[in-house]
Coordinates of N, CA, C and O in Angstrom, one line a residue:
R1 N 31.7 3.5 16.9 CA 33.6 3.8 15.9 C 33.1 1.4 15.4 O 33.7 2.5 14.6
D2 N 32.2 0.9 15.6 CA 33.6 -0.4 14.9 C 32.3 -0.8 13.8 O 32.9 -1.8 12.7
H3 N 31.2 -0.1 13.7 CA 29.9 -0.4 13.1 C 29.7 0.7 12.1 O 29.5 1.9 12.7
L4 N 28.7 0.7 10.7 CA 27.9 1.9 10.2 C 26.8 1.7 10.4 O 26.0 0.0 10.2
R5 N 25.9 2.4 10.8 CA 24.1 1.7 10.8 C 23.4 2.8 10.3 O 24.0 4.6 9.3
F6 N 22.6 2.6 9.4 CA 21.7 2.7 8.1 C 20.8 4.1 8.9 O 19.8 3.8 9.4
F7 N 20.5 5.0 9.0 CA 19.5 6.2 8.3 C 19.1 6.8 7.5 O 20.2 7.0 6.8
D8 N 17.7 6.8 7.7 CA 17.7 7.7 5.7 C 17.6 8.7 5.5 O 18.2 10.0 6.6
A9 N 17.0 9.3 4.7 CA 17.3 10.5 4.1 C 16.3 10.9 5.5 O 16.3 13.1 5.6
H10 N 15.8 11.2 6.2 CA 14.5 11.5 6.4 C 15.3 12.5 7.8 O 14.8 13.5 8.5
V11 N 16.2 11.7 7.9 CA 17.1 12.8 9.8 C 18.0 13.0 8.7 O 18.4 14.7 9.8
L12 N 17.8 13.8 7.8 CA 18.2 15.3 6.7 C 17.9 16.2 6.9 O 18.7 17.6 7.0
E13 N 16.9 16.2 6.8 CA 16.3 17.1 5.7 C 16.5 18.3 5.2 O 16.8 19.7 5.4
L14 N 17.0 17.1 3.9 CA 17.3 18.6 3.0 C 17.0 19.1 2.2 O 15.8 18.1 1.6
E15 N 16.9 19.6 1.7 CA 16.9 21.2 0.6 C 16.7 20.2 -0.8 O 17.8 19.3 -0.9
Q16 N 15.7 21.0 -1.5 CA 15.5 20.3 -3.2 C 16.7 20.6 -4.0 O 17.9 20.4 -5.0
A17 N 17.2 22.5 -3.6 CA 18.3 23.0 -3.8 C 19.9 22.4 -3.8 O 20.6 21.4 -4.8
E18 N 20.5 22.0 -2.5 CA 21.1 21.1 -1.5 C 21.2 19.8 -2.8 O 22.1 19.4 -3.0
A19 N 19.6 19.0 -2.8 CA 20.5 17.6 -3.3 C 20.2 18.2 -4.9 O 21.0 17.2 -5.6
E20 N 19.6 19.4 -5.6 CA 20.2 19.4 -7.3 C 21.3 19.2 -7.1 O 22.7 18.8 -8.1
T21 N 22.0 20.1 -6.4 CA 24.1 20.7 -6.3 C 24.7 19.3 -5.8 O 25.4 19.2 -7.1
L22 N 23.9 18.5 -4.2 CA 24.8 16.9 -4.7 C 24.8 15.8 -6.3 O 25.7 15.5 -6.6
A23 N 23.3 15.6 -6.7 CA 23.3 14.8 -7.8 C 24.1 15.2 -8.5 O 24.5 14.4 -9.6
G24 N 24.6 16.4 -9.1 CA 25.2 17.5 -10.3 C 26.4 17.0 -10.4 O 26.8 16.7 -10.7
E25 N 27.3 17.5 -9.1 CA 28.9 17.1 -9.2 C 28.7 15.7 -8.8 O 29.7 15.4 -8.9
I26 N 27.6 14.3 -8.0 CA 28.0 12.9 -8.3 C 28.1 12.5 -10.4 O 28.6 11.9 -10.6
T27 N 26.8 13.3 -10.7 CA 26.3 13.2 -12.0 C 27.9 13.1 -13.1 O 28.6 12.8 -14.2
A28 N 28.7 15.2 -12.9 CA 29.7 14.4 -13.3 C 30.8 14.6 -13.0 O 31.5 14.1 -14.4
I29 N 31.4 13.9 -12.3 CA 32.5 12.4 -12.3 C 31.7 10.8 -13.0 O 33.0 10.8 -13.6
Y30 N 30.2 10.6 -13.7 CA 29.8 9.6 -14.6 C 29.8 9.9 -15.1 O 29.0 9.2 -15.7
A31 N 29.4 11.3 -16.2 CA 29.0 11.5 -17.5 C 29.5 11.4 -18.1 O 28.7 10.6 -19.5
D32 N 30.9 10.4 -18.5 CA 31.6 9.7 -19.6 C 30.6 8.4 -19.8 O 30.6 7.7 -20.9
L33 N 30.2 7.7 -18.5 CA 29.6 6.6 -18.2 C 27.9 7.2 -19.1 O 26.9 6.4 -19.6
G34 N 27.2 8.2 -19.1 CA 27.1 8.1 -19.6 C 25.1 7.9 -18.6 O 24.1 8.7 -19.0
W35 N 25.3 8.5 -17.6 CA 24.5 7.7 -16.7 C 23.5 9.6 -16.5 O 24.1 10.9 -16.5
Q36 N 22.0 9.6 -15.8 CA 21.8 10.2 -15.3 C 21.1 10.4 -14.1 O 20.2 9.0 -13.7
L37 N 21.4 10.6 -13.1 CA 20.9 11.5 -12.0 C 19.2 12.3 -11.2 O 20.0 13.7 -11.4
H38 N 18.7 11.9 -11.3 CA 17.6 13.1 -11.6 C 16.8 12.5 -10.3 O 16.9 11.6 -9.4
V39 N 17.0 14.1 -9.5 CA 15.8 14.4 -8.3 C 14.8 14.8 -8.1 O 14.5 15.8 -8.7
A40 N 14.0 13.6 -8.3 CA 12.1 13.6 -7.5 C 11.9 14.2 -7.1 O 11.1 15.4 -6.4
A41 N 12.7 13.7 -5.6 CA 12.8 15.1 -4.1 C 13.9 15.1 -3.4 O 14.7 14.4 -3.6
P42 N 14.4 15.6 -2.3 CA 15.2 15.1 -1.9 C 16.1 14.3 -1.2 O 17.0 13.6 -1.8
D43 N 14.5 13.3 -0.9 CA 14.6 12.2 -0.8 C 14.6 11.1 -1.2 O 15.2 9.7 -0.9
R44 N 14.5 11.5 -3.0 CA 14.1 10.6 -3.5 C 15.5 10.9 -5.5 O 14.6 11.6 -5.5
W45 N 15.9 10.2 -5.5 CA 16.7 10.2 -6.3 C 16.8 9.0 -7.5 O 17.2 8.2 -7.0
Y46 N 17.2 8.8 -8.8 CA 16.5 7.8 -9.5 C 18.4 8.3 -10.5 O 18.2 8.8 -11.3
L47 N 18.4 7.2 -10.5 CA 20.0 6.5 -11.4 C 19.5 5.7 -12.9 O 19.2 5.2 -12.8
S48 N 19.2 6.9 -13.8 CA 19.1 6.2 -15.2 C 20.3 5.8 -15.6 O 21.5 6.2 -15.8
L49 N 20.4 3.8 -15.9 CA 21.7 4.0 -16.8 C 21.5 3.0 -18.1 O 20.1 3.0 -18.2
D50 N 22.5 3.1 -18.4 CA 22.5 2.1 -20.4 C 22.0 0.5 -20.2 O 21.9 -0.2 -20.3
A51 N 21.8 0.2 -18.5 CA 22.2 -1.5 -18.6 C 21.8 -2.0 -17.0 O 23.2 -1.5 -16.7
E52 N 21.2 -2.4 -17.0 CA 21.5 -3.2 -15.9 C 22.5 -3.8 -15.2 O 22.7 -4.2 -15.5
P53 N 22.6 -3.5 -13.6 CA 23.1 -4.2 -13.1 C 22.9 -5.3 -12.2 O 21.3 -5.4 -11.8
D54 N 23.9 -6.4 -12.0 CA 23.4 -7.8 -12.4 C 23.6 -7.5 -10.5 O 25.0 -8.1 -9.9
I55 N 23.4 -6.6 -9.2 CA 23.0 -7.0 -8.1 C 21.7 -7.1 -7.3 O 21.2 -6.8 -7.6
R56 N 21.9 -7.0 -5.6 CA 20.6 -7.1 -5.3 C 20.9 -6.4 -4.6 O 21.8 -6.1 -3.3
T57 N 19.8 -5.5 -4.3 CA 20.0 -4.4 -3.0 C 18.2 -4.5 -2.3 O 17.8 -5.2 -2.1
F58 N 19.0 -4.0 -1.0 CA 18.0 -3.6 -0.1 C 16.9 -2.3 0.2 O 17.6 -1.5 0.2
P59 N 15.5 -2.3 0.3 CA 15.5 -1.3 0.7 C 15.4 0.2 1.4 O 15.6 -1.2 2.3
P60 N 15.6 0.9 1.4 CA 16.0 1.3 3.3 C 15.1 1.5 4.3 O 15.3 1.2 5.0
S61 N 13.9 1.1 3.9 CA 12.0 0.4 5.2 C 13.3 -0.3 6.1 O 12.5 -1.0 6.4
E62 N 14.2 -1.3 5.2 CA 14.1 -2.8 5.7 C 15.3 -3.0 6.5 O 15.7 -3.3 7.3
I63 N 16.0 -1.4 6.6 CA 17.5 -1.4 6.8 C 17.0 -0.3 8.0 O 18.9 -0.5 8.5
V64 N 16.6 0.1 8.5 CA 16.4 1.4 8.9 C 17.1 1.0 11.1 O 17.1 0.3 11.4
G65 N 18.2 1.8 10.8 CA 18.4 1.6 12.4 C 19.5 0.5 12.4 O 20.1 -0.3 13.9
R66 N 19.7 -0.6 11.4 CA 20.8 -2.1 11.4 C 22.1 -1.6 10.7 O 22.8 -0.4 10.5
V67 N 22.7 -2.4 11.4 CA 24.5 -2.1 10.5 C 24.7 -2.2 9.3 O 23.8 -3.5 8.7
V68 N 24.7 -1.8 8.1 CA 24.9 -1.7 6.9 C 25.6 -3.0 6.5 O 24.9 -3.8 5.7
D69 N 27.0 -3.6 6.5 CA 27.8 -4.2 6.0 C 26.3 -5.3 5.4 O 26.9 -6.0 4.1
P70 N 25.3 -6.3 6.3 CA 25.0 -7.1 5.9 C 24.4 -7.0 4.6 O 23.8 -7.7 3.8
Y71 N 23.4 -5.3 4.3 CA 22.8 -5.2 3.6 C 23.6 -4.5 2.4 O 22.8 -3.7 1.8
L72 N 25.0 -4.0 2.2 CA 25.5 -4.1 1.4 C 25.1 -4.3 -0.1 O 24.2 -5.7 0.0
P73 N 25.6 -3.8 -1.2 CA 24.5 -4.4 -2.6 C 25.4 -5.7 -2.8 O 26.5 -6.3 -2.5
A74 N 24.3 -7.1 -3.4 CA 25.6 -8.2 -3.7 C 24.8 -8.7 -4.7 O 24.2 -8.3 -5.7
G75 N 26.1 -9.7 -4.7 CA 25.7 -10.2 -7.1 C 26.6 -10.2 -7.2 O 28.1 -10.0 -7.0
P76 N 26.9 -10.4 -8.4 CA 27.8 -10.2 -9.5 C 28.3 -9.2 -9.9 O 29.6 -9.3 -10.0
D77 N 28.0 -7.9 -9.8 CA 28.7 -6.5 -10.0 C 28.5 -5.9 -8.5 O 28.3 -4.7 -8.9
A78 N 29.1 -6.5 -7.8 CA 28.4 -6.2 -6.3 C 30.1 -5.4 -6.2 O 29.7 -4.2 -5.5
S79 N 31.7 -5.8 -6.3 CA 32.3 -4.7 -5.9 C 32.0 -3.7 -6.6 O 32.8 -2.6 -6.3
R80 N 32.5 -3.4 -8.3 CA 32.4 -2.6 -8.6 C 30.6 -1.9 -8.5 O 31.1 -0.4 -8.1
W81 N 30.2 -2.0 -7.6 CA 28.8 -1.1 -7.1 C 29.4 -0.8 -5.7 O 28.8 0.1 -5.0
N82 N 29.9 -1.0 -4.7 CA 30.2 -0.7 -3.0 C 31.4 -0.3 -3.6 O 31.5 0.7 -2.7
A83 N 32.3 -0.2 -4.7 CA 34.0 0.2 -4.9 C 32.8 1.5 -5.5 O 33.0 3.2 -5.0
L84 N 31.7 2.6 -5.8 CA 30.5 3.6 -6.9 C 30.4 4.6 -5.4 O 30.5 4.6 -5.6
M85 N 29.8 3.4 -4.4 CA 29.5 4.2 -3.6 C 30.4 4.3 -2.4 O 30.6 5.9 -2.0
T86 N 31.6 4.4 -2.7 CA 32.5 4.6 -1.8 C 33.4 5.8 -3.2 O 33.5 6.7 -2.4
E87 N 33.4 6.1 -4.2 CA 33.7 6.8 -4.5 C 32.8 8.3 -4.4 O 33.1 9.4 -4.0
M88 N 31.0 7.9 -5.0 CA 30.4 8.7 -4.0 C 30.1 9.7 -3.4 O 30.0 10.9 -2.8
Q89 N 30.5 8.7 -2.3 CA 30.9 9.1 -0.4 C 32.1 10.2 -0.5 O 32.0 11.6 0.1
M90 N 33.1 10.0 -1.1 CA 34.2 10.7 -1.4 C 33.5 11.9 -2.0 O 35.0 13.5 -1.9
V91 N 33.3 11.8 -3.0 CA 32.3 13.3 -3.7 C 31.7 14.2 -2.7 O 31.7 15.4 -2.6
L92 N 30.8 13.9 -1.9 CA 30.2 14.0 -1.2 C 30.8 14.7 0.3 O 30.7 15.7 0.9
H93 N 31.5 14.1 0.8 CA 32.2 14.3 1.5 C 33.6 16.0 1.0 O 33.8 16.9 2.3
M94 N 33.4 15.1 0.1 CA 34.7 17.2 -0.5 C 33.3 18.0 -0.3 O 33.5 19.5 -1.2
S95 N 32.4 17.7 -0.9 CA 30.9 19.0 -1.5 C 30.9 20.4 0.0 O 30.6 19.6 0.3
E96 N 30.8 21.3 -1.0 CA 30.6 22.6 -0.6 C 29.2 22.6 0.3 O 29.2 23.9 1.7
V97 N 28.7 22.3 -0.4 CA 26.8 21.8 0.6 C 26.9 21.4 1.4 O 26.7 21.8 2.7
N98 N 27.9 20.0 1.6 CA 28.6 18.8 3.0 C 28.9 20.1 4.1 O 28.7 20.5 5.3
V99 N 29.4 21.5 3.8 CA 30.8 22.1 4.6 C 29.7 22.8 4.7 O 29.7 23.1 6.1
R100 N 28.9 23.8 3.9 CA 27.9 24.7 4.6 C 27.2 23.4 5.9 O 26.4 24.6 6.9
R101 N 26.1 22.9 5.4 CA 25.7 22.4 6.6 C 26.3 21.9 7.4 O 25.4 22.3 8.5
E102 N 27.1 21.5 7.7 CA 28.0 21.3 9.7 C 28.6 22.4 9.9 O 28.3 22.5 10.9
R103 N 28.6 23.4 9.1 CA 28.7 25.1 9.7 C 27.7 24.8 10.5 O 27.4 26.3 10.7
A104 N 26.0 24.9 9.7 CA 25.5 25.2 10.0 C 24.8 24.2 11.1 O 23.6 24.1 12.1
G105 N 25.5 23.4 11.4 CA 25.0 22.5 12.4 C 23.9 21.1 12.2 O 23.2 20.2 13.3
R106 N 24.1 21.0 11.1 CA 23.5 19.5 10.3 C 24.0 18.2 10.3 O 25.3 19.2 9.2
L107 N 23.1 18.1 9.7 CA 24.5 16.6 9.4 C 24.1 16.5 7.6 O 23.9 17.1 7.1
P108 N 25.7 15.7 7.8 CA 26.3 16.0 5.9 C 26.0 14.6 5.2 O 25.1 13.9 6.3
V109 N 25.1 14.8 3.7 CA 25.0 13.8 3.8 C 26.1 13.3 3.4 O 27.5 13.9 2.5
N110 N 26.4 11.5 3.6 CA 27.2 11.2 3.5 C 27.6 10.3 2.4 O 28.4 9.2 2.9
S111 N 26.5 9.7 2.3 CA 26.8 8.4 0.8 C 24.9 8.3 0.4 O 23.7 9.2 0.0
V112 N 24.5 7.5 -0.8 CA 24.1 7.2 -1.7 C 23.7 6.4 -1.9 O 24.6 4.8 -1.3
W113 N 22.4 5.8 -1.2 CA 22.4 4.2 -1.0 C 21.5 4.0 -2.4 O 20.4 4.3 -2.8
F114 N 22.2 3.0 -3.1 CA 21.0 2.2 -4.0 C 20.6 0.9 -3.8 O 20.9 0.2 -3.0
W115 N 19.8 1.0 -4.2 CA 18.3 -0.2 -4.2 C 16.3 0.6 -5.6 O 17.3 1.5 -5.7
G116 N 16.2 -1.0 -5.5 CA 15.2 -0.8 -6.1 C 15.9 -1.3 -7.5 O 15.1 -0.6 -8.7
N117 N 17.0 -1.7 -8.3 CA 17.3 -1.6 -10.0 C 16.3 -2.5 -10.0 O 15.4 -3.1 -9.4
G118 N 15.7 -3.2 -11.4 CA 15.6 -3.9 -12.5 C 14.4 -2.4 -13.4 O 14.4 -2.2 -12.9
P119 N 13.9 -3.5 -14.1 CA 12.9 -3.2 -15.3 C 11.6 -2.2 -14.5 O 11.3 -2.7 -13.7
R120 N 11.2 -2.2 -15.2 CA 9.0 -1.0 -15.0 C 8.5 -2.9 -14.9 O 8.8 -3.5 -16.1
P121 N 8.4 -3.0 -13.7 CA 7.3 -4.0 -13.5 C 6.1 -4.2 -14.3 O 5.9 -3.0 -14.2
D122 N 5.6 -4.7 -14.8 CA 4.0 -5.6 -15.0 C 3.5 -5.5 -13.9 O 2.6 -5.8 -13.7
V123 N 2.9 -4.3 -14.2 CA 1.0 -3.8 -13.6 C 0.1 -4.2 -14.4 O -0.4 -3.9 -15.1
P124 N -0.6 -5.5 -13.6 CA -2.7 -5.1 -14.0 C -2.5 -4.1 -14.4 O -2.2 -3.3 -12.8
T125 N -3.6 -3.9 -15.4 CA -4.1 -2.3 -15.3 C -5.8 -3.2 -14.7 O -6.5 -4.0 -14.2
I126 N -6.0 -1.9 -13.4 CA -6.6 -2.4 -12.1 C -7.8 -0.9 -12.6 O -7.4 0.9 -12.1
E127 N -9.3 -0.7 -12.4 CA -9.5 0.3 -12.3 C -10.0 0.6 -10.7 O -11.1 0.4 -10.7
A128 N -9.7 1.4 -10.5 CA -9.5 1.7 -8.8 C -8.8 2.9 -8.7 O -8.1 4.0 -8.9
Q129 N -9.5 3.8 -7.5 CA -9.5 5.2 -6.6 C -9.0 4.5 -5.9 O -9.1 4.0 -4.7
V130 N -7.5 5.0 -6.1 CA -6.2 5.3 -5.3 C -6.0 6.4 -4.7 O -6.2 7.2 -4.4
Y131 N -5.6 6.4 -2.5 CA -5.5 7.2 -2.0 C -3.7 7.5 -1.4 O -4.4 6.2 -0.5
A132 N -3.2 8.0 -1.7 CA -1.7 7.3 -2.0 C -1.2 9.1 -1.6 O -1.6 9.9 -1.8
D133 N 0.0 8.7 -0.4 CA 1.1 10.2 -1.0 C 2.8 9.7 -0.7 O 3.3 9.8 -1.4
D134 N 2.7 8.3 -0.6 CA 4.3 7.6 -0.7 C 4.7 7.2 -1.9 O 3.5 7.1 -3.3
A135 N 5.3 7.9 -2.9 CA 6.7 7.7 -4.2 C 5.8 6.7 -4.7 O 5.4 6.0 -5.8
I136 N 6.1 5.2 -4.4 CA 5.9 3.5 -4.5 C 4.4 3.8 -4.5 O 4.4 2.7 -6.1
G137 N 3.2 4.1 -3.5 CA 1.9 3.9 -3.9 C 1.8 4.4 -4.6 O 0.8 4.0 -6.1
R138 N 1.9 5.7 -5.5 CA 1.6 6.4 -6.2 C 2.0 5.7 -7.6 O 0.7 6.2 -8.3
A139 N 3.3 5.4 -7.3 CA 3.1 4.8 -9.3 C 3.1 4.1 -9.2 O 2.4 3.6 -11.2
L140 N 3.1 2.7 -9.4 CA 2.4 1.4 -8.7 C 0.3 1.7 -9.6 O 0.3 1.1 -10.3
A141 N -0.1 3.2 -8.4 CA -1.5 3.4 -9.0 C -1.8 4.1 -10.6 O -2.5 3.3 -11.4
T142 N -0.4 4.4 -10.6 CA -0.7 5.4 -11.9 C -0.1 4.5 -12.9 O -0.8 4.0 -14.1
A143 N 1.1 2.7 -12.5 CA 1.3 2.5 -14.0 C -0.6 1.4 -14.0 O 0.1 0.7 -15.3
S144 N -1.0 1.6 -13.4 CA -2.1 0.2 -12.8 C -3.1 0.7 -13.8 O -4.6 -0.1 -14.0
G145 N -3.3 2.7 -14.3 CA -4.2 2.7 -14.1 C -5.0 2.9 -13.8 O -6.7 4.0 -14.9
S146 N -5.4 3.5 -12.4 CA -6.0 3.8 -11.8 C -6.3 5.6 -11.1 O -4.6 5.9 -11.9
T147 N -6.9 5.6 -10.6 CA -6.8 7.5 -10.3 C -6.4 7.7 -9.2 O -6.7 6.7 -8.6
V148 N -5.3 8.4 -9.7 CA -4.6 8.7 -7.6 C -4.9 9.7 -6.6 O -5.5 10.8 -8.0
C149 N -5.1 9.8 -5.9 CA -5.8 11.4 -5.3 C -4.7 11.1 -4.0 O -4.2 10.3 -3.4
A150 N -5.0 12.3 -3.3 CA -3.5 12.9 -2.8 C -4.4 12.0 -0.8 O -6.0 12.1 -1.0
L151 N -4.1 11.3 -0.2 CA -4.0 11.2 0.5 C -5.1 11.2 1.7 O -6.2 11.1 1.7
D152 N -5.3 12.7 2.0 CA -5.8 13.6 2.8 C -6.8 14.4 1.6 O -7.8 14.7 2.5
D153 N -7.1 13.7 0.5 CA -8.5 14.0 -0.6 C -9.4 12.6 0.3 O -10.6 13.1 -0.4
S154 N -9.4 11.4 0.5 CA -10.0 10.6 0.7 C -11.7 11.1 1.6 O -11.3 11.7 2.6
P155 N -12.6 11.4 1.3 CA -13.4 11.4 1.8 C -13.9 10.2 3.1 O -13.8 9.8 3.0
P156 N -14.8 11.6 4.3 CA -14.6 10.6 5.4 C -15.9 9.5 5.0 O -17.1 9.6 4.0
G157 N -15.8 8.0 4.9 CA -16.8 6.6 5.7 C -16.2 6.4 4.0 O -17.5 5.2 3.5
L158 N -14.6 6.7 3.3 CA -14.5 6.1 1.7 C -14.9 4.4 1.9 O -15.6 4.2 1.2
I159 N -14.1 4.1 3.3 CA -14.0 2.5 3.1 C -15.4 2.1 3.0 O -16.3 2.4 4.2
G160 N -15.9 0.4 2.4 CA -16.6 0.4 2.3 C -17.6 1.0 1.1 O -18.1 -0.1 1.2
E161 N -17.8 2.0 0.5 CA -18.9 2.4 0.0 C -18.3 2.3 -0.9 O -19.3 1.6 -2.2
Q162 N -17.0 1.4 -1.9 CA -16.4 1.5 -3.3 C -16.4 -0.2 -3.7 O -15.0 0.2 -1.8
S163 N -15.9 -0.8 -4.1 CA -15.5 -2.1 -3.9 C -13.7 -2.2 -4.4 O -12.9 -2.9 -4.3
E164 N -13.4 -0.7 -5.1 CA -12.5 -0.2 -5.7 C -12.1 0.9 -5.7 O -11.7 1.5 -6.4
T165 N -11.6 0.4 -4.0 CA -11.0 2.0 -3.6 C -10.2 1.3 -2.8 O -10.2 0.3 -2.2
V166 N -8.8 1.3 -2.4 CA -6.9 1.3 -2.6 C -7.0 2.5 -1.3 O -6.5 3.5 -2.2
I167 N -6.5 2.2 -0.1 CA -6.0 3.4 0.3 C -4.8 2.7 1.2 O -4.1 2.6 1.8
V168 N -3.0 3.4 0.8 CA -1.9 2.9 1.0 C -1.8 4.5 2.0 O -0.8 5.9 2.0
D169 N -1.7 4.1 3.1 CA -1.1 5.1 4.4 C 0.2 4.1 5.2 O 0.3 3.9 5.7
E170 N 1.8 5.2 4.6 CA 2.8 5.0 5.6 C 3.3 5.7 6.7 O 3.9 5.9 6.7
R171 N 2.1 6.6 7.1 CA 2.0 7.8 8.1 C 2.2 6.7 9.4 O 3.2 7.7 10.2
L172 N 2.6 5.5 10.0 CA 2.8 5.0 10.7 C 4.7 4.4 10.3 O 5.3 4.1 11.8
L173 N 4.7 4.4 9.5 CA 5.9 3.7 8.9 C 7.4 3.9 9.5 O 8.3 3.4 10.8
R174 N 7.6 5.4 9.3 CA 7.9 6.1 9.8 C 8.5 6.1 11.0 O 9.9 5.9 11.4
P175 N 7.6 6.2 11.9 CA 7.7 6.3 13.4 C 7.7 4.9 13.7 O 8.3 4.8 15.0
S176 N 7.9 4.9 13.4 CA 7.7 2.8 13.8 C 9.8 2.5 13.6 O 10.1 1.8 14.1
L177 N 9.6 2.8 12.2 CA 10.9 2.3 11.9 C 12.1 3.3 12.9 O 13.1 3.1 13.9
Y178 N 12.1 4.5 13.6 CA 13.0 5.2 14.2 C 12.6 5.3 15.6 O 13.1 5.8 15.9
A179 N 11.2 4.4 15.4 CA 11.0 3.9 17.8 C 10.6 5.0 18.0 O 11.1 5.2 19.4
E180 N 9.8 6.2 17.6 CA 9.4 7.1 17.7 C 7.9 7.2 18.1 O 7.2 7.4 17.9
S181 N 7.8 6.8 19.7 CA 6.4 6.0 20.6 C 5.4 7.0 20.1 O 4.2 7.0 19.8
E182 N 6.0 8.6 20.3 CA 4.9 9.1 21.1 C 4.2 9.6 19.3 O 3.3 10.6 18.8
L183 N 5.1 10.3 18.2 CA 4.5 10.0 16.8 C 3.8 9.3 16.3 O 2.8 9.4 15.7
W184 N 4.8 7.6 16.7 CA 4.0 6.7 16.3 C 2.5 6.7 17.2 O 1.1 6.3 16.4
R185 N 2.3 7.0 18.1 CA 0.9 7.4 18.6 C 0.0 8.2 18.7 O -1.2 7.5 17.8
A186 N 0.5 9.1 17.9 CA -0.5 10.2 17.2 C -1.1 10.2 16.1 O -2.0 10.3 15.4
A187 N 0.1 8.9 15.8 CA -0.5 9.0 13.6 C -1.5 8.0 13.6 O -2.4 7.8 12.9
R188 N -1.8 6.5 14.9 CA -2.7 5.9 14.7 C -3.7 6.4 15.2 O -4.9 5.9 14.6
D189 N -3.8 7.6 15.9 CA -5.3 7.9 16.7 C -5.9 8.8 15.0 O -6.0 8.6 15.4
T190 N -5.0 9.2 14.7 CA -5.4 10.1 13.6 C -5.7 9.6 12.3 O -7.1 9.4 12.1
L191 N -5.7 8.4 12.7 CA -6.1 6.5 11.5 C -7.2 7.5 12.3 O -8.1 6.5 11.9
E192 N -7.1 6.2 13.4 CA -7.9 5.3 14.2 C -9.3 6.6 13.9 O -10.1 5.3 13.5
T193 N -9.1 7.6 14.1 CA -10.9 8.9 14.2 C -10.8 8.8 13.0 O -11.9 9.1 12.3
R194 N -9.3 8.9 11.6 CA -10.3 9.1 11.0 C -10.8 8.3 10.1 O -12.0 8.1 9.0

């Protein structure tokens, strides 16, 4: 009643079509600003702007389960971005997508979380074989010029065979963030077996 806690899109089980509809409704409101909201995956949207906002943001993995207030955008442009979050919450509240979700007993999408702003980082060129499923690991590997493979494509005994092999495995992260101990143990056991 007194605090809002942050839970990421993992708990929503959002479908691609729902995400695209919601993003379209938000984009329509800000079309005059020239913003583009691209839905790469139901839980990963990218906002393209003509100028970088002067705000500090926090990634969802740092704040899952925590009270939201201390992690809202901060900095010189913070008041504008916090107001935009509120406007987007109103758009989402009125969306027919959320009406249907609630009728079906599913959680509504009630906010958009801004994080990761800034220019593309300079990534050094590294000739490596990178095994990763998460978006950030794959993007950094691609930017570095490395060969990117799905995590499950890694051959047995890979570690130690090549000095230029990187494995990014985040399967323990989500169960850890949500205190899902049984899922965490199962993921740990799978990792140790592999």
